[in-house]
PDB file of C-alpha atoms in Angstrom:
ATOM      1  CA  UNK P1018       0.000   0.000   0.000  1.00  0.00           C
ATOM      2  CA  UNK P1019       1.384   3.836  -0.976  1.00  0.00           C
ATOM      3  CA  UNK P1020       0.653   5.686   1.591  1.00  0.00           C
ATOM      4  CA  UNK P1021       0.812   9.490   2.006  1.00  0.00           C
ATOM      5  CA  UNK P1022       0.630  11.081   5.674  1.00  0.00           C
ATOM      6  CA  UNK P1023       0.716  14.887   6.059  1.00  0.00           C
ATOM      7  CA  UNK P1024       3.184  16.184   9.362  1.00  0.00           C
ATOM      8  CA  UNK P1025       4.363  12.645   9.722  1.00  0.00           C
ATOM      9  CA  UNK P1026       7.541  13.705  10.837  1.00  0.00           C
ATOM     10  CA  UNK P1027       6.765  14.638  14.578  1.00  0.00           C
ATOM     11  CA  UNK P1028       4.531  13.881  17.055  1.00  0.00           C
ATOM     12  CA  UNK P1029       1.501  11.321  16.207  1.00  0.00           C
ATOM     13  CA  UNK P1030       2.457  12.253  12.616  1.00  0.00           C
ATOM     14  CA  UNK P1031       5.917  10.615  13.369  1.00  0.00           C
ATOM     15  CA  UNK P1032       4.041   7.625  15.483  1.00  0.00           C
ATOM     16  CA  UNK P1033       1.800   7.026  12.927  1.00  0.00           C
ATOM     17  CA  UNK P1034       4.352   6.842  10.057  1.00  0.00           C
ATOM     18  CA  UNK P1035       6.603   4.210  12.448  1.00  0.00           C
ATOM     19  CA  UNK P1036       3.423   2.469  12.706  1.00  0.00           C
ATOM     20  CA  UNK P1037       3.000   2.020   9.497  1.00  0.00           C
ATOM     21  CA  UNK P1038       6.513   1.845   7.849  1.00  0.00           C
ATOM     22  CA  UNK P1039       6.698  -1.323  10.006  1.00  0.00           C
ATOM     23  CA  UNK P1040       5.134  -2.720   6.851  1.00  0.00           C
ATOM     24  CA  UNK P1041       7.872  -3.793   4.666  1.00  0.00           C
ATOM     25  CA  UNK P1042       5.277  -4.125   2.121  1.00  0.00           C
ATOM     26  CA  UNK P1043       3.990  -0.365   2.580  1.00  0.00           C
ATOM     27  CA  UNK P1044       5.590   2.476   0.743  1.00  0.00           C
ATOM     28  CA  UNK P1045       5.214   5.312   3.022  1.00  0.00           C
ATOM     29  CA  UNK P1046       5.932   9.131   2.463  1.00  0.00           C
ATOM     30  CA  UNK P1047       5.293  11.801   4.676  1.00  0.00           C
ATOM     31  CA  UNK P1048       5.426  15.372   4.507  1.00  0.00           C
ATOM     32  CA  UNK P1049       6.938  17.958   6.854  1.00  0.00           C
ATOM     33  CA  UNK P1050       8.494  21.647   7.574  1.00  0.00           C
ATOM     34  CA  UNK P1051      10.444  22.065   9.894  1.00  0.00           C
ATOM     35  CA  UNK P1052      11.193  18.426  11.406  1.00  0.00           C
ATOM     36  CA  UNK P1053      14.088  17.390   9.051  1.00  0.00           C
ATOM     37  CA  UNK P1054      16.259  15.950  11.645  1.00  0.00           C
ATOM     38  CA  UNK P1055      13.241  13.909  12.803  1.00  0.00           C
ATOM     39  CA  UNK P1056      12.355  13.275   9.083  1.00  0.00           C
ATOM     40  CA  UNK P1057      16.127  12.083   8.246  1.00  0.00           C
ATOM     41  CA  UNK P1058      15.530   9.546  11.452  1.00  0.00           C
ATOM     42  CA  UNK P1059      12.635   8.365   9.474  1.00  0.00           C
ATOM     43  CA  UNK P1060      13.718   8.074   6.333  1.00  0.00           C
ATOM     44  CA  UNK P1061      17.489   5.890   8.156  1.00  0.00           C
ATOM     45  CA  UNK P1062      15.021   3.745  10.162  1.00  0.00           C
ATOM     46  CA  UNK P1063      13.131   3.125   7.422  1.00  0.00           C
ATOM     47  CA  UNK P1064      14.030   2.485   3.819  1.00  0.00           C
ATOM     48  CA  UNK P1065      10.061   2.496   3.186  1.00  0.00           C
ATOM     49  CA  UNK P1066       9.985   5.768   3.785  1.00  0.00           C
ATOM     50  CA  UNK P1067      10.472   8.724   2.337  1.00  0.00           C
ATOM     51  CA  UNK P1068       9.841  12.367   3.382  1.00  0.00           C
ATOM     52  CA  UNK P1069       8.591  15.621   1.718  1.00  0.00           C
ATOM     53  CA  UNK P1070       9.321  18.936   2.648  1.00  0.00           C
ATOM     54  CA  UNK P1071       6.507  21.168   2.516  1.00  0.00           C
ATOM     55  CA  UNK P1072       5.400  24.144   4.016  1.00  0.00           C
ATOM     56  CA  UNK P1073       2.044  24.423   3.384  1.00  0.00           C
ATOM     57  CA  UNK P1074       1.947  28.263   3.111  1.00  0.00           C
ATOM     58  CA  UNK P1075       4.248  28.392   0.732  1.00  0.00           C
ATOM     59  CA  UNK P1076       2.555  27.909  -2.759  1.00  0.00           C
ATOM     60  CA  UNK P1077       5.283  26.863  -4.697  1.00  0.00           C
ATOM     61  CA  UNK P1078       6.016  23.770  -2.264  1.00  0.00           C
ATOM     62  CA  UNK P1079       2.433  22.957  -2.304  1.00  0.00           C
ATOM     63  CA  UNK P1080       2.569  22.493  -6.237  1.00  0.00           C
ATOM     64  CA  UNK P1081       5.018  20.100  -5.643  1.00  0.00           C
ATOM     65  CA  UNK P1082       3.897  18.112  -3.234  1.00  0.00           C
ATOM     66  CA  UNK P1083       0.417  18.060  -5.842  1.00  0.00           C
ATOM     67  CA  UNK P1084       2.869  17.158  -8.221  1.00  0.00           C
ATOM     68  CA  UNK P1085       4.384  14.398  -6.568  1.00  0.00           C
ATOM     69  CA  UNK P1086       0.969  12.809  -5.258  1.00  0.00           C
ATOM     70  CA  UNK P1087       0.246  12.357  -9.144  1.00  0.00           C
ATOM     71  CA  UNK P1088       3.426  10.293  -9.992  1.00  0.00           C
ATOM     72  CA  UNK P1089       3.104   8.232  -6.804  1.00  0.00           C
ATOM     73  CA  UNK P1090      -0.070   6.469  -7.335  1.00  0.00           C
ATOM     74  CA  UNK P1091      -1.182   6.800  -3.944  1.00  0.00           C
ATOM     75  CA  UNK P1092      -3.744   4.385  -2.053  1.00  0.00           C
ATOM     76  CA  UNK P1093      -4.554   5.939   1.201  1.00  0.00           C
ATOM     77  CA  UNK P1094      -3.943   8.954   2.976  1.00  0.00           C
ATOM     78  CA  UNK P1095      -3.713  10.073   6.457  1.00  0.00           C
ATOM     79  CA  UNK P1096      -5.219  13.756   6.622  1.00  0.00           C
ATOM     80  CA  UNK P1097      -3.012  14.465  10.600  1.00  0.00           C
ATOM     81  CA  UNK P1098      -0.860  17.999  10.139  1.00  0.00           C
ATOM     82  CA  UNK P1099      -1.497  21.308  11.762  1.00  0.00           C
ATOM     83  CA  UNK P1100       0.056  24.139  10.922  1.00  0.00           C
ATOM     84  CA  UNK P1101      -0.747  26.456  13.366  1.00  0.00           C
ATOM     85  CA  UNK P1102      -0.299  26.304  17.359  1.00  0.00           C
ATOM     86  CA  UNK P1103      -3.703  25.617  19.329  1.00  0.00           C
ATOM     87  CA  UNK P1104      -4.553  29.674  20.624  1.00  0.00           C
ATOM     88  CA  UNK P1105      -5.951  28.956  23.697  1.00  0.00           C
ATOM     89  CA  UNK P1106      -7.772  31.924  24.229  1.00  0.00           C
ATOM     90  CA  UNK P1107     -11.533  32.146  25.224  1.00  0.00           C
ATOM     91  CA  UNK P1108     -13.601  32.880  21.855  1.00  0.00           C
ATOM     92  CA  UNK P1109     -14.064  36.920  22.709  1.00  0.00           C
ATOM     93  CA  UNK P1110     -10.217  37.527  23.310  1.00  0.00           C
ATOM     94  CA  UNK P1111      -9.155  35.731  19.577  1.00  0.00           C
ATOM     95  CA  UNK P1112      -8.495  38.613  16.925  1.00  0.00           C
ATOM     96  CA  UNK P1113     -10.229  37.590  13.770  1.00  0.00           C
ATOM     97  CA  UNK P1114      -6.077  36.606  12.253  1.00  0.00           C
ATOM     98  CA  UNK P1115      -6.591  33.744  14.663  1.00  0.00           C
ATOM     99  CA  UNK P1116      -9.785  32.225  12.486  1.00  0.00           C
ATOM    100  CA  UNK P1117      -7.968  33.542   9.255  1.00  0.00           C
ATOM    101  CA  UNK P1118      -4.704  31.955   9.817  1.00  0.00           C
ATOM    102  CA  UNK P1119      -6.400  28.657  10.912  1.00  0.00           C
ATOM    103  CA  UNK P1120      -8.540  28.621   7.965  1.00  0.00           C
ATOM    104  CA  UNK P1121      -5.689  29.292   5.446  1.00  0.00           C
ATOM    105  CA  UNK P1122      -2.998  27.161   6.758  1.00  0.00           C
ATOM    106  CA  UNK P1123      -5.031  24.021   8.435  1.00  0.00           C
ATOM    107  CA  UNK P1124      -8.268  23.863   6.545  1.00  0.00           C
ATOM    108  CA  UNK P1125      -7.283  24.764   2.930  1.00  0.00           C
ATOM    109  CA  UNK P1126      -4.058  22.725   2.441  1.00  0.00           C
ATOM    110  CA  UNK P1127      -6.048  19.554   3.534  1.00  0.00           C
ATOM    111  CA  UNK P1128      -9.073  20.413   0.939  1.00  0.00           C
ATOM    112  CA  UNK P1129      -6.129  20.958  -1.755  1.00  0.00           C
ATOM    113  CA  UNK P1130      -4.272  17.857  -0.961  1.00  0.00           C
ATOM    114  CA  UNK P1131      -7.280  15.556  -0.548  1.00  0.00           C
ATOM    115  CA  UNK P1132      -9.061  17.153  -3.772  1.00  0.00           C
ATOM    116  CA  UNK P1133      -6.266  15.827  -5.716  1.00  0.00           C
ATOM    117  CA  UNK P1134      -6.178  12.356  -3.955  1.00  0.00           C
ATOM    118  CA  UNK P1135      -9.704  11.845  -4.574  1.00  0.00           C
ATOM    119  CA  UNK P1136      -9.808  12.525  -7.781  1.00  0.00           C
ATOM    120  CA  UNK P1137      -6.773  10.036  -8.412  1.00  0.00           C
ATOM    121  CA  UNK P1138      -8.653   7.507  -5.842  1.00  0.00           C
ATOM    122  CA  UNK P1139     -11.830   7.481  -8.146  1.00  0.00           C
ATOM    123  CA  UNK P1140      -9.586   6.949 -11.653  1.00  0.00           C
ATOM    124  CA  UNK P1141      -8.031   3.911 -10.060  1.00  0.00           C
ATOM    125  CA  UNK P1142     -11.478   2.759  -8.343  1.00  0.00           C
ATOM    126  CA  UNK P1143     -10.290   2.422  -4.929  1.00  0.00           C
ATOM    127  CA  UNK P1144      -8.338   4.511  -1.660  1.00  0.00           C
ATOM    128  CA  UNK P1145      -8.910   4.946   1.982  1.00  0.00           C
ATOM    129  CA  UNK P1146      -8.879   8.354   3.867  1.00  0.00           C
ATOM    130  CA  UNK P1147      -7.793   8.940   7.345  1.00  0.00           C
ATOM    131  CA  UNK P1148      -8.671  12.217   9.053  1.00  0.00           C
ATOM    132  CA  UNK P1149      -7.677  13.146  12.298  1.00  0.00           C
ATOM    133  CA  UNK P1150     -10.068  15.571  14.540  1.00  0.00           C
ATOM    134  CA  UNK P1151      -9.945  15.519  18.028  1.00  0.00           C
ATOM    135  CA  UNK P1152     -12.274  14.400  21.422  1.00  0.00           C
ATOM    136  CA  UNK P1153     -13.121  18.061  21.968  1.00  0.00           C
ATOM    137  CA  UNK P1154     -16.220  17.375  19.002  1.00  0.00           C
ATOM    138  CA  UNK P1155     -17.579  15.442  21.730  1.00  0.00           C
ATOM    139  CA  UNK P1156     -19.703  16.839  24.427  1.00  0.00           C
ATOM    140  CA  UNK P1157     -18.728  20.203  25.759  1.00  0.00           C
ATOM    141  CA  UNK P1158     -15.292  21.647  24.368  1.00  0.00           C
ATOM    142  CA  UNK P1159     -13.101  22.933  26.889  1.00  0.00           C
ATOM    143  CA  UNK P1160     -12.844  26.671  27.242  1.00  0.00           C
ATOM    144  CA  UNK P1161     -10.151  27.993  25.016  1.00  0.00           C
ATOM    145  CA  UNK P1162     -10.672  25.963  22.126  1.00  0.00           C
ATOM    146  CA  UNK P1163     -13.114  27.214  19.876  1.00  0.00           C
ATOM    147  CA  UNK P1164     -10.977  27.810  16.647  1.00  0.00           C
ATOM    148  CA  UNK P1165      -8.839  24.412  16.812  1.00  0.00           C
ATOM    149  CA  UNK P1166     -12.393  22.732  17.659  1.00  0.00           C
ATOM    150  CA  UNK P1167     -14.352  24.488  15.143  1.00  0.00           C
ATOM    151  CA  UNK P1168     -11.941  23.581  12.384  1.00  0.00           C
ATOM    152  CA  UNK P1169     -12.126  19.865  13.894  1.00  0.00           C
ATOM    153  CA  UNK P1170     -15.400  20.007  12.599  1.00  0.00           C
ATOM    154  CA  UNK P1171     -15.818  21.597   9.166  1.00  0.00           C
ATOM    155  CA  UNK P1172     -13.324  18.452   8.626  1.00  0.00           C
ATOM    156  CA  UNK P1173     -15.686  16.146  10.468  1.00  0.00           C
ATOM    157  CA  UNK P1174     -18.026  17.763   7.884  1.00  0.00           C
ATOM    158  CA  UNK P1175     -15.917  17.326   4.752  1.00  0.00           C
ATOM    159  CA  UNK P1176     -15.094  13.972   5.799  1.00  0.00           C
ATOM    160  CA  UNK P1177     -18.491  12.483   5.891  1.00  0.00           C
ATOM    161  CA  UNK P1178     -19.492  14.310   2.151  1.00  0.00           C
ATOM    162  CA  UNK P1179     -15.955  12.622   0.817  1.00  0.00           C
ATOM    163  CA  UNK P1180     -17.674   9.185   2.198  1.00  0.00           C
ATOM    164  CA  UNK P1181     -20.615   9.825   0.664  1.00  0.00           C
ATOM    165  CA  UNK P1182     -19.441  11.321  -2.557  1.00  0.00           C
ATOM    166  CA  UNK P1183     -17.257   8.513  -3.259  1.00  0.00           C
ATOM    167  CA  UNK P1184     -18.680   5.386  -1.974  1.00  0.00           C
ATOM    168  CA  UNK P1185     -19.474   4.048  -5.185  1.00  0.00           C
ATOM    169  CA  UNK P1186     -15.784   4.033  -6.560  1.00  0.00           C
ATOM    170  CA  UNK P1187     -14.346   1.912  -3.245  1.00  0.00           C
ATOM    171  CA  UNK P1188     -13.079   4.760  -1.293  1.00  0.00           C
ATOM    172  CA  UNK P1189     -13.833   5.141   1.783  1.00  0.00           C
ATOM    173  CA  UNK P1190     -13.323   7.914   4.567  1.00  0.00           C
ATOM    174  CA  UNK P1191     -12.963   7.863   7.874  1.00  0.00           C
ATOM    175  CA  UNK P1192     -12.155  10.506  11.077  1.00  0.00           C
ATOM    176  CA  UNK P1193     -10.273   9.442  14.065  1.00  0.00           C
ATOM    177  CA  UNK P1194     -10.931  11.750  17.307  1.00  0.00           C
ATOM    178  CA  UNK P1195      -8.686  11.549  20.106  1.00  0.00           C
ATOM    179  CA  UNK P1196      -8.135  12.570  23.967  1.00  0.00           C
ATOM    180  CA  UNK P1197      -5.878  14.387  25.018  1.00  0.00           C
ATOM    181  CA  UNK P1198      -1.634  13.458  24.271  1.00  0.00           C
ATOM    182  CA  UNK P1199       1.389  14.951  25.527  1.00  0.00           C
ATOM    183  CA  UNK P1200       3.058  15.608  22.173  1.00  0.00           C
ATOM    184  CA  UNK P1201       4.268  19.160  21.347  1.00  0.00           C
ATOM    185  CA  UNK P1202       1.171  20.014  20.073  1.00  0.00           C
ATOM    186  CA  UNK P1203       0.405  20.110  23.981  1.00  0.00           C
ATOM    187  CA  UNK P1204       3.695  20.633  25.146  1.00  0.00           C
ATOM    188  CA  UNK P1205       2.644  24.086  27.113  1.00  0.00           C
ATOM    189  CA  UNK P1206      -0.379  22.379  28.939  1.00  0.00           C
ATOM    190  CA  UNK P1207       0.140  22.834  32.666  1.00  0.00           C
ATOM    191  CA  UNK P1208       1.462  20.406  34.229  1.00  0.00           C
ATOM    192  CA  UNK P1209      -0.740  20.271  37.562  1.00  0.00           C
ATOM    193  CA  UNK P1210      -3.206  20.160  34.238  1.00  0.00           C
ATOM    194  CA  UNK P1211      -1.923  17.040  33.113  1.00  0.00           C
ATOM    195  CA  UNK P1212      -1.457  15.456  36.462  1.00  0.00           C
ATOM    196  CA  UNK P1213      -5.177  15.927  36.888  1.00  0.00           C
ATOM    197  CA  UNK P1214      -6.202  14.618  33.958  1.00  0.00           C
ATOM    198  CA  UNK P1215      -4.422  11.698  34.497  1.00  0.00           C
ATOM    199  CA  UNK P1216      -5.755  11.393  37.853  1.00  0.00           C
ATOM    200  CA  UNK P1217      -9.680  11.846  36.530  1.00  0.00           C
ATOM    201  CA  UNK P1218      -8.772   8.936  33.653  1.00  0.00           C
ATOM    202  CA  UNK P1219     -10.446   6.036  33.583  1.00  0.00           C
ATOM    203  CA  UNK P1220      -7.379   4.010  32.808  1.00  0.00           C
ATOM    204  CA  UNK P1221      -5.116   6.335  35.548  1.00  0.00           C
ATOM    205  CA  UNK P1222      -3.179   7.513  31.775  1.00  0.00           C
ATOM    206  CA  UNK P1223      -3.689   9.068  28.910  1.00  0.00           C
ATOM    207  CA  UNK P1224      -3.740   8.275  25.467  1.00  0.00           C
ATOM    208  CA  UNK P1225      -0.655   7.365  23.519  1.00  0.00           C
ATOM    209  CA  UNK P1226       0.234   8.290  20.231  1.00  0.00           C
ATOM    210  CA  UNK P1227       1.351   4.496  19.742  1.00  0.00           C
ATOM    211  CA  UNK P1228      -2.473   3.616  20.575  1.00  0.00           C
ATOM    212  CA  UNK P1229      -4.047   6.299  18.083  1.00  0.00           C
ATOM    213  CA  UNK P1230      -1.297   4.991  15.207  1.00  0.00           C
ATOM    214  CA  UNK P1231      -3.062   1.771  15.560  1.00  0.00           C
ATOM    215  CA  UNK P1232      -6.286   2.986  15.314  1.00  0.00           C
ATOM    216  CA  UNK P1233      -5.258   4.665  11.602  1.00  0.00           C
ATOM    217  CA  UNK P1234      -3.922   0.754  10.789  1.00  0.00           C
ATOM    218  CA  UNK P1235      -7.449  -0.652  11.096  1.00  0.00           C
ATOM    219  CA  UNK P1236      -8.725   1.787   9.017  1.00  0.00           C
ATOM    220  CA  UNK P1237      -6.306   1.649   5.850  1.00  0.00           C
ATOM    221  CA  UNK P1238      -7.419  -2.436   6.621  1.00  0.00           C
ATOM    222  CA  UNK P1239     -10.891  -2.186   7.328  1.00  0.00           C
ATOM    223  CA  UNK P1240     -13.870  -3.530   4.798  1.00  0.00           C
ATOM    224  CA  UNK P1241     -15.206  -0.840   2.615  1.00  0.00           C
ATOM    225  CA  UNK P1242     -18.392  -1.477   4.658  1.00  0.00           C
ATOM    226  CA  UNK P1243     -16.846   0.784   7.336  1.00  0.00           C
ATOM    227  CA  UNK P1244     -17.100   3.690   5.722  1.00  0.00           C
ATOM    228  CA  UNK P1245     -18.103   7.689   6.567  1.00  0.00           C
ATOM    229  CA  UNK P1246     -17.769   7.225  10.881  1.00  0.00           C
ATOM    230  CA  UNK P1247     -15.338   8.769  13.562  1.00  0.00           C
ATOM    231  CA  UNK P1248     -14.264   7.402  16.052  1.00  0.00           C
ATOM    232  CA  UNK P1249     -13.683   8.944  19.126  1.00  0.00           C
ATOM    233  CA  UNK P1250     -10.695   7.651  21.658  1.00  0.00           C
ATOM    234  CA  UNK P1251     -11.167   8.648  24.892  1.00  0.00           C
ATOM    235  CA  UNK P1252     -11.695   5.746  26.930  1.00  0.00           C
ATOM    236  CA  UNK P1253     -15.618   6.346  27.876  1.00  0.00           C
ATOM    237  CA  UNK P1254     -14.043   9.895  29.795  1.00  0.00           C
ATOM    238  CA  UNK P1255     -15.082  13.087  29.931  1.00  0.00           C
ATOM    239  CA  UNK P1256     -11.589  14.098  30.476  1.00  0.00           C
ATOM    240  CA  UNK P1257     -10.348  15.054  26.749  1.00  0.00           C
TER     241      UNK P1257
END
């Protein structure tokens, strides 16, 4: 399987690509910006993989990396990078750049990229789609969140009208949401925050990026009957 994950050089990115690139049998690329140390890692541990350099703000780089999912022939993809740090900020205090920035360096890379994939998917009759959103869609988001949950769910949205849309030609999409991590994404959570979280857990611990990486493995396996859900990873809590 060809398999293309965006920020797959860091964090869960960098999980799930390990994950995955266990496969002798997979050909996996991965795009990044500013993790080439971590992608060179990658690319030594792995001889199945291969990174991309991309900043996604940068137009020229994103015709290339359109470029290059064309000549790859690609059979799933794994819809995971953010470009922009989470503004934790109640929804009154964010200037309107916050929802702009979000918007043009999250949300419209991932409609570019997984335009083009689709429409390769549905000439070759076939591809999976893995989106990651996050446990905050569920029940009552935490103060501070509103942009990085809102664009959680215009994905969630997309997601479900690329399942739909595309059914019919054997591709299939999917959305992954999960608690709370300590990756850098989260590096700058408190940690008397963390410590309670952990504390309030079911399980007395908190999600692992290992455990989510999995998760994106059953879906690039899973029958085609499976097919337009999300599923959320958060142990039953209310601790996301």
């Amino acid at each position: 399987m060809k398999i293309l994950i965006t920020g797959g050089a860091s964090g869960l990115g960098e999980a799930i690509t390990r994950r995955l690139a266990q496969n002798p049998a997979h050909e996996v690329w991965f795009t990044y910006n500013s993790s080439a140390a971590r992608a060179r890692e990658l690319e030594q541990a792995f001889p199945n993989a291969c990174g991309i350099q991309c900043d996604f703000k940068n137009a020229a780089d994103m015709e290339a990396l359109l470029k290059k999912i064309d000549e790859i022939g690609l059979d799933a993809l794994v819809n995971n990078a953010i470009s922009t740090p989470i503004t934790k900020k109640h929804f009154h205090r964010m200037g309107l750049d916050v929802f702009k920035d979000g918007f043009a360096q999250n949300i419209l890379p991932t409609v570019e990229i997984t335009q083009r994939v689709i429409t390769k998917f549905r000439e070759r009759k076939g591809g999976r789609i893995v989106t990651m959103l996050t446990a905050t869609l569920a029940g009552r988001p935490p103060a501070g969140y509103a942009e990085y949950t809102a664009a959680k769910a215009y994905l969630h949205s997309l997601a479900k009208s690329w399942a739909a849309e595309n059914a019919v030609f054997g591709i299939t999409s999917n959305c992954i949401s999960p608690g709370f991590m300590a990756t850098k994404l989260t590096s700058d959570t408190d940690e008397r925050i963390v410590e309670q979280m952990t504390s309030q857990h079911p399980l007395k611990r908190l999600l692992t990026t290992n455990e989510v990486a999995e998760t994106v493995e059953f879906f690039l396996n899973a029958p085609l009957h499976i097919n337009g859900t999300n599923l959320l990873i958060n142990a039953a809590s209310e601790i996301l």
